[in-house]
Amino acid sequence: DAGITQSPRHKVTETGTPVTLRCHQTENHRYMYWYRQDPGHGLRLIHYSYGVKDTDKGEVSDGYSVSRSKTEDFLLTLESATSSQTSVYFCASADSDRPYEQYFGPGTRLTVT
Amino acid sequence: SQKIEQNSEALNIQEGKTATLTCNYTNYSPAYLQWYRQDPGRGPVFLLLIRENEKEKRKERLKVTFDTTLKQSLFHITASQPADSATYLCALSTGNQFYFGTGTSLTVIP
């Protein structure tokens, strides 16, 4: 998995609470991504980062924010969790020389009740 | 945005045969097309990338073709093995955006 870990691996939270998911990579990859995966949908890009403090929105960014203060860490925050954000979240990273070859973490299963 | 269609039905094949998976897309042709493998409960694993100006790419028992006229990519696994059983995802990318298909479930029967 290219040395990518995600924490927590499972989380149950209540509607309206803030949630932060963490992604940590040890490959010194410059690019990092957050996706969500839902039945009937492919992986959908939430936010991405091309370096420290360089982030941008993906296809489904509403309700999410990200931060990247160190190369190895990329945080995804759900500002006020809703039931529609129940999903499996995947983090990925890629080397700047091969930005289209992404290496994924094991995923975080988030349930919002 | 892109719409990507992969074989919606699961694909079952006999061990030793060639599995062929299809990825069709609408709208503009992507600069890059990738194939990933995903096992239950795990993250996708990168397999192959093909560029828009390439027709075919091979890696061991895997072959990918890319036809920008048909807006289609085919993914072949030759001499299939039960260990090849997984879901295979097609992904398209242009610039900073990535679009994934829902995947095709492949089962290789011993």
PDB file of N, CA, C and O in Angstrom, chain A residues 1 9 33 35 37 40-43 45 48 50 56-59 90 99-106, chain B residues 1-2 31-32 34 36 38 41-46 49 89 93-102:
ATOM      1  N   ASP A   1       0.810  -1.216   0.000  1.00  0.00           N
ATOM      2  CA  ASP A   1       0.000   0.000   0.000  1.00  0.00           C
ATOM      3  C   ASP A   1       0.847   1.271   0.000  1.00  0.00           C
ATOM      4  O   ASP A   1       0.395   2.316   0.388  1.00  0.00           O
ATOM      5  N   ARG A   9      -9.848   3.577  11.419  1.00  0.00           N
ATOM      6  CA  ARG A   9     -10.302   2.686  10.358  1.00  0.00           C
ATOM      7  C   ARG A   9     -11.824   2.576  10.346  1.00  0.00           C
ATOM      8  O   ARG A   9     -12.419   2.336   9.302  1.00  0.00           O
ATOM      9  N   TYR A  33      -4.639  12.692  -2.106  1.00  0.00           N
ATOM     10  CA  TYR A  33      -6.036  12.793  -2.523  1.00  0.00           C
ATOM     11  C   TYR A  33      -6.952  12.175  -1.460  1.00  0.00           C
ATOM     12  O   TYR A  33      -6.568  11.220  -0.781  1.00  0.00           O
ATOM     13  N   TYR A  35     -10.869  10.479  -1.392  1.00  0.00           N
ATOM     14  CA  TYR A  35     -12.014  10.004  -2.150  1.00  0.00           C
ATOM     15  C   TYR A  35     -13.046   9.434  -1.177  1.00  0.00           C
ATOM     16  O   TYR A  35     -12.724   9.008  -0.081  1.00  0.00           O
ATOM     17  N   GLN A  37     -16.192   6.362  -1.405  1.00  0.00           N
ATOM     18  CA  GLN A  37     -16.697   5.273  -2.249  1.00  0.00           C
ATOM     19  C   GLN A  37     -18.040   4.820  -1.702  1.00  0.00           C
ATOM     20  O   GLN A  37     -18.147   4.423  -0.539  1.00  0.00           O
ATOM     21  N   GLY A  40     -22.885   1.860  -6.040  1.00  0.00           N
ATOM     22  CA  GLY A  40     -23.493   2.459  -7.213  1.00  0.00           C
ATOM     23  C   GLY A  40     -22.747   3.650  -7.768  1.00  0.00           C
ATOM     24  O   GLY A  40     -23.108   4.181  -8.818  1.00  0.00           O
ATOM     25  N   HIS A  41     -21.718   4.076  -7.046  1.00  0.00           N
ATOM     26  CA  HIS A  41     -20.879   5.178  -7.509  1.00  0.00           C
ATOM     27  C   HIS A  41     -19.440   4.695  -7.560  1.00  0.00           C
ATOM     28  O   HIS A  41     -19.014   3.887  -6.746  1.00  0.00           O
ATOM     29  N   GLY A  42     -18.700   5.243  -8.476  1.00  0.00           N
ATOM     30  CA  GLY A  42     -17.275   4.980  -8.431  1.00  0.00           C
ATOM     31  C   GLY A  42     -16.660   5.818  -7.335  1.00  0.00           C
ATOM     32  O   GLY A  42     -17.331   6.611  -6.677  1.00  0.00           O
ATOM     33  N   LEU A  43     -15.390   5.659  -7.148  1.00  0.00           N
ATOM     34  CA  LEU A  43     -14.678   6.548  -6.240  1.00  0.00           C
ATOM     35  C   LEU A  43     -14.868   7.982  -6.717  1.00  0.00           C
ATOM     36  O   LEU A  43     -14.739   8.270  -7.907  1.00  0.00           O
ATOM     37  N   LEU A  45     -13.724  12.023  -6.123  1.00  0.00           N
ATOM     38  CA  LEU A  45     -12.674  12.856  -5.564  1.00  0.00           C
ATOM     39  C   LEU A  45     -13.277  13.984  -4.732  1.00  0.00           C
ATOM     40  O   LEU A  45     -14.123  14.740  -5.214  1.00  0.00           O
ATOM     41  N   TYR A  48      -7.898  17.416  -3.144  1.00  0.00           N
ATOM     42  CA  TYR A  48      -6.564  16.923  -3.415  1.00  0.00           C
ATOM     43  C   TYR A  48      -5.541  17.972  -3.012  1.00  0.00           C
ATOM     44  O   TYR A  48      -5.870  19.145  -2.787  1.00  0.00           O
ATOM     45  N   TYR A  50      -1.384  19.207  -3.893  1.00  0.00           N
ATOM     46  CA  TYR A  50      -0.172  19.067  -4.694  1.00  0.00           C
ATOM     47  C   TYR A  50       1.066  19.507  -3.924  1.00  0.00           C
ATOM     48  O   TYR A  50       2.123  19.700  -4.515  1.00  0.00           O
ATOM     49  N   ASP A  56      -6.918  21.800  -3.218  1.00  0.00           N
ATOM     50  CA  ASP A  56      -7.977  22.267  -4.109  1.00  0.00           C
ATOM     51  C   ASP A  56      -9.144  21.302  -4.048  1.00  0.00           C
ATOM     52  O   ASP A  56      -9.023  20.181  -3.531  1.00  0.00           O
ATOM     53  N   LYS A  57     -10.276  21.755  -4.607  1.00  0.00           N
ATOM     54  CA  LYS A  57     -11.509  20.979  -4.523  1.00  0.00           C
ATOM     55  C   LYS A  57     -11.608  19.961  -5.639  1.00  0.00           C
ATOM     56  O   LYS A  57     -11.185  20.203  -6.770  1.00  0.00           O
ATOM     57  N   GLY A  58     -12.244  18.847  -5.290  1.00  0.00           N
ATOM     58  CA  GLY A  58     -12.581  17.850  -6.283  1.00  0.00           C
ATOM     59  C   GLY A  58     -14.049  17.927  -6.639  1.00  0.00           C
ATOM     60  O   GLY A  58     -14.714  18.948  -6.433  1.00  0.00           O
ATOM     61  N   GLU A  59     -14.551  16.811  -7.129  1.00  0.00           N
ATOM     62  CA  GLU A  59     -15.917  16.749  -7.652  1.00  0.00           C
ATOM     63  C   GLU A  59     -16.991  16.909  -6.579  1.00  0.00           C
ATOM     64  O   GLU A  59     -18.055  17.467  -6.827  1.00  0.00           O
ATOM     65  N   PHE A  90     -11.276   6.909   1.239  1.00  0.00           N
ATOM     66  CA  PHE A  90      -9.941   6.459   0.882  1.00  0.00           C
ATOM     67  C   PHE A  90      -9.031   7.649   0.643  1.00  0.00           C
ATOM     68  O   PHE A  90      -9.419   8.625   0.000  1.00  0.00           O
ATOM     69  N   PRO A  99       2.050  11.250 -11.448  1.00  0.00           N
ATOM     70  CA  PRO A  99       0.871  11.712 -10.705  1.00  0.00           C
ATOM     71  C   PRO A  99      -0.387  10.911 -10.960  1.00  0.00           C
ATOM     72  O   PRO A  99      -1.338  11.002 -10.184  1.00  0.00           O
ATOM     73  N   TYR A 100      -0.409  10.153 -12.030  1.00  0.00           N
ATOM     74  CA  TYR A 100      -1.615   9.392 -12.347  1.00  0.00           C
ATOM     75  C   TYR A 100      -1.546   7.961 -11.876  1.00  0.00           C
ATOM     76  O   TYR A 100      -2.446   7.176 -12.160  1.00  0.00           O
ATOM     77  N   GLU A 101      -0.517   7.594 -11.174  1.00  0.00           N
ATOM     78  CA  GLU A 101      -0.404   6.268 -10.562  1.00  0.00           C
ATOM     79  C   GLU A 101      -0.593   6.457  -9.063  1.00  0.00           C
ATOM     80  O   GLU A 101       0.340   6.801  -8.340  1.00  0.00           O
ATOM     81  N   GLN A 102      -1.808   6.245  -8.617  1.00  0.00           N
ATOM     82  CA  GLN A 102      -2.133   6.541  -7.231  1.00  0.00           C
ATOM     83  C   GLN A 102      -2.034   5.292  -6.366  1.00  0.00           C
ATOM     84  O   GLN A 102      -2.415   4.201  -6.786  1.00  0.00           O
ATOM     85  N   TYR A 103      -1.555   5.489  -5.145  1.00  0.00           N
ATOM     86  CA  TYR A 103      -1.430   4.413  -4.174  1.00  0.00           C
ATOM     87  C   TYR A 103      -2.384   4.711  -3.028  1.00  0.00           C
ATOM     88  O   TYR A 103      -2.319   5.789  -2.434  1.00  0.00           O
ATOM     89  N   PHE A 104      -3.262   3.761  -2.768  1.00  0.00           N
ATOM     90  CA  PHE A 104      -4.370   3.991  -1.852  1.00  0.00           C
ATOM     91  C   PHE A 104      -4.107   3.411  -0.464  1.00  0.00           C
ATOM     92  O   PHE A 104      -3.433   2.391  -0.311  1.00  0.00           O
ATOM     93  N   GLY A 105      -4.698   4.067   0.521  1.00  0.00           N
ATOM     94  CA  GLY A 105      -4.704   3.541   1.869  1.00  0.00           C
ATOM     95  C   GLY A 105      -5.789   2.497   2.043  1.00  0.00           C
ATOM     96  O   GLY A 105      -6.539   2.204   1.103  1.00  0.00           O
ATOM     97  N   PRO A 106      -5.919   1.942   3.257  1.00  0.00           N
ATOM     98  CA  PRO A 106      -6.874   0.856   3.499  1.00  0.00           C
ATOM     99  C   PRO A 106      -8.321   1.321   3.668  1.00  0.00           C
ATOM    100  O   PRO A 106      -9.223   0.495   3.682  1.00  0.00           O
TER     101      PRO A 106
ATOM    102  N   SER B   1     -18.653  16.808 -16.304  1.00  0.00           N
ATOM    103  CA  SER B   1     -17.791  15.753 -15.795  1.00  0.00           C
ATOM    104  C   SER B   1     -17.927  14.513 -16.667  1.00  0.00           C
ATOM    105  O   SER B   1     -18.814  14.437 -17.504  1.00  0.00           O
ATOM    106  N   GLN B   2     -17.056  13.554 -16.458  1.00  0.00           N
ATOM    107  CA  GLN B   2     -17.086  12.325 -17.229  1.00  0.00           C
ATOM    108  C   GLN B   2     -18.112  11.351 -16.673  1.00  0.00           C
ATOM    109  O   GLN B   2     -18.358  11.293 -15.487  1.00  0.00           O
ATOM    110  N   ALA B  31      -6.712  12.351 -20.866  1.00  0.00           N
ATOM    111  CA  ALA B  31      -5.297  12.282 -21.208  1.00  0.00           C
ATOM    112  C   ALA B  31      -4.695  10.946 -20.764  1.00  0.00           C
ATOM    113  O   ALA B  31      -3.774  10.442 -21.398  1.00  0.00           O
ATOM    114  N   TYR B  32      -5.237  10.411 -19.670  1.00  0.00           N
ATOM    115  CA  TYR B  32      -4.720   9.171 -19.108  1.00  0.00           C
ATOM    116  C   TYR B  32      -5.869   8.273 -18.678  1.00  0.00           C
ATOM    117  O   TYR B  32      -6.898   8.756 -18.206  1.00  0.00           O
ATOM    118  N   GLN B  34      -6.437   4.656 -16.362  1.00  0.00           N
ATOM    119  CA  GLN B  34      -5.786   3.697 -15.467  1.00  0.00           C
ATOM    120  C   GLN B  34      -6.725   2.542 -15.125  1.00  0.00           C
ATOM    121  O   GLN B  34      -7.949   2.698 -15.155  1.00  0.00           O
ATOM    122  N   TYR B  36      -7.280  -0.316 -11.970  1.00  0.00           N
ATOM    123  CA  TYR B  36      -6.948  -0.675 -10.602  1.00  0.00           C
ATOM    124  C   TYR B  36      -7.655  -1.972 -10.236  1.00  0.00           C
ATOM    125  O   TYR B  36      -8.714  -2.293 -10.784  1.00  0.00           O
ATOM    126  N   GLN B  38      -9.324  -3.967  -6.880  1.00  0.00           N
ATOM    127  CA  GLN B  38      -9.764  -3.760  -5.509  1.00  0.00           C
ATOM    128  C   GLN B  38     -10.318  -5.060  -4.940  1.00  0.00           C
ATOM    129  O   GLN B  38     -11.234  -5.660  -5.509  1.00  0.00           O
ATOM    130  N   GLY B  41     -12.927  -4.904   1.148  1.00  0.00           N
ATOM    131  CA  GLY B  41     -12.434  -4.302   2.378  1.00  0.00           C
ATOM    132  C   GLY B  41     -11.066  -3.658   2.277  1.00  0.00           C
ATOM    133  O   GLY B  41     -10.486  -3.295   3.308  1.00  0.00           O
ATOM    134  N   ARG B  42     -10.573  -3.491   1.059  1.00  0.00           N
ATOM    135  CA  ARG B  42      -9.229  -2.927   0.885  1.00  0.00           C
ATOM    136  C   ARG B  42      -9.255  -1.777  -0.116  1.00  0.00           C
ATOM    137  O   ARG B  42     -10.221  -1.591  -0.863  1.00  0.00           O
ATOM    138  N   GLY B  43      -8.187  -1.004  -0.122  1.00  0.00           N
ATOM    139  CA  GLY B  43      -8.077   0.076  -1.077  1.00  0.00           C
ATOM    140  C   GLY B  43      -7.681  -0.431  -2.456  1.00  0.00           C
ATOM    141  O   GLY B  43      -7.113  -1.515  -2.586  1.00  0.00           O
ATOM    142  N   PRO B  44      -7.983   0.342  -3.491  1.00  0.00           N
ATOM    143  CA  PRO B  44      -7.584  -0.050  -4.852  1.00  0.00           C
ATOM    144  C   PRO B  44      -6.063  -0.126  -4.980  1.00  0.00           C
ATOM    145  O   PRO B  44      -5.329   0.600  -4.306  1.00  0.00           O
ATOM    146  N   VAL B  45      -5.629  -1.001  -5.883  1.00  0.00           N
ATOM    147  CA  VAL B  45      -4.208  -1.165  -6.172  1.00  0.00           C
ATOM    148  C   VAL B  45      -3.972  -0.847  -7.640  1.00  0.00           C
ATOM    149  O   VAL B  45      -4.643  -1.420  -8.513  1.00  0.00           O
ATOM    150  N   PHE B  46      -3.037   0.047  -7.916  1.00  0.00           N
ATOM    151  CA  PHE B  46      -2.732   0.454  -9.287  1.00  0.00           C
ATOM    152  C   PHE B  46      -2.159  -0.717 -10.074  1.00  0.00           C
ATOM    153  O   PHE B  46      -1.287  -1.446  -9.595  1.00  0.00           O
ATOM    154  N   LEU B  49      -1.341   2.009 -16.536  1.00  0.00           N
ATOM    155  CA  LEU B  49      -1.739   3.319 -17.043  1.00  0.00           C
ATOM    156  C   LEU B  49      -1.479   3.348 -18.534  1.00  0.00           C
ATOM    157  O   LEU B  49      -0.463   2.833 -19.014  1.00  0.00           O
ATOM    158  N   LEU B  89     -11.316  -1.672 -11.409  1.00  0.00           N
ATOM    159  CA  LEU B  89     -11.808  -0.313 -11.606  1.00  0.00           C
ATOM    160  C   LEU B  89     -11.072   0.366 -12.750  1.00  0.00           C
ATOM    161  O   LEU B  89      -9.845   0.257 -12.863  1.00  0.00           O
ATOM    162  N   SER B  93      -8.422  10.348 -16.186  1.00  0.00           N
ATOM    163  CA  SER B  93      -7.915  11.588 -15.601  1.00  0.00           C
ATOM    164  C   SER B  93      -7.475  12.558 -16.672  1.00  0.00           C
ATOM    165  O   SER B  93      -6.901  12.174 -17.686  1.00  0.00           O
ATOM    166  N   THR B  94      -7.801  13.799 -16.404  1.00  0.00           N
ATOM    167  CA  THR B  94      -7.339  14.910 -17.241  1.00  0.00           C
ATOM    168  C   THR B  94      -7.051  16.052 -16.290  1.00  0.00           C
ATOM    169  O   THR B  94      -7.906  16.403 -15.479  1.00  0.00           O
ATOM    170  N   GLY B  95      -5.851  16.604 -16.389  1.00  0.00           N
ATOM    171  CA  GLY B  95      -5.509  17.694 -15.491  1.00  0.00           C
ATOM    172  C   GLY B  95      -5.564  17.250 -14.043  1.00  0.00           C
ATOM    173  O   GLY B  95      -4.965  16.247 -13.665  1.00  0.00           O
ATOM    174  N   ASN B  96      -6.329  17.970 -13.252  1.00  0.00           N
ATOM    175  CA  ASN B  96      -6.392  17.701 -11.821  1.00  0.00           C
ATOM    176  C   ASN B  96      -7.570  16.844 -11.404  1.00  0.00           C
ATOM    177  O   ASN B  96      -7.789  16.633 -10.215  1.00  0.00           O
ATOM    178  N   GLN B  97      -8.352  16.383 -12.325  1.00  0.00           N
ATOM    179  CA  GLN B  97      -9.559  15.632 -11.979  1.00  0.00           C
ATOM    180  C   GLN B  97      -9.420  14.155 -12.332  1.00  0.00           C
ATOM    181  O   GLN B  97      -8.821  13.800 -13.343  1.00  0.00           O
ATOM    182  N   PHE B  98     -10.004  13.329 -11.482  1.00  0.00           N
ATOM    183  CA  PHE B  98      -9.983  11.887 -11.660  1.00  0.00           C
ATOM    184  C   PHE B  98     -11.411  11.369 -11.565  1.00  0.00           C
ATOM    185  O   PHE B  98     -12.162  11.767 -10.684  1.00  0.00           O
ATOM    186  N   TYR B  99     -11.766  10.459 -12.454  1.00  0.00           N
ATOM    187  CA  TYR B  99     -13.098   9.874 -12.455  1.00  0.00           C
ATOM    188  C   TYR B  99     -12.965   8.360 -12.521  1.00  0.00           C
ATOM    189  O   TYR B  99     -12.260   7.839 -13.374  1.00  0.00           O
ATOM    190  N   PHE B 100     -13.660   7.698 -11.585  1.00  0.00           N
ATOM    191  CA  PHE B 100     -13.599   6.242 -11.502  1.00  0.00           C
ATOM    192  C   PHE B 100     -14.925   5.617 -11.907  1.00  0.00           C
ATOM    193  O   PHE B 100     -15.999   6.156 -11.606  1.00  0.00           O
ATOM    194  N   GLY B 101     -14.849   4.449 -12.528  1.00  0.00           N
ATOM    195  CA  GLY B 101     -16.038   3.660 -12.772  1.00  0.00           C
ATOM    196  C   GLY B 101     -16.415   2.889 -11.513  1.00  0.00           C
ATOM    197  O   GLY B 101     -15.678   2.871 -10.532  1.00  0.00           O
ATOM    198  N   THR B 102     -17.569   2.238 -11.557  1.00  0.00           N
ATOM    199  CA  THR B 102     -18.047   1.486 -10.393  1.00  0.00           C
ATOM    200  C   THR B 102     -17.396   0.113 -10.292  1.00  0.00           C
ATOM    201  O   THR B 102     -17.519  -0.556  -9.270  1.00  0.00           O
TER     202      THR B 102
END
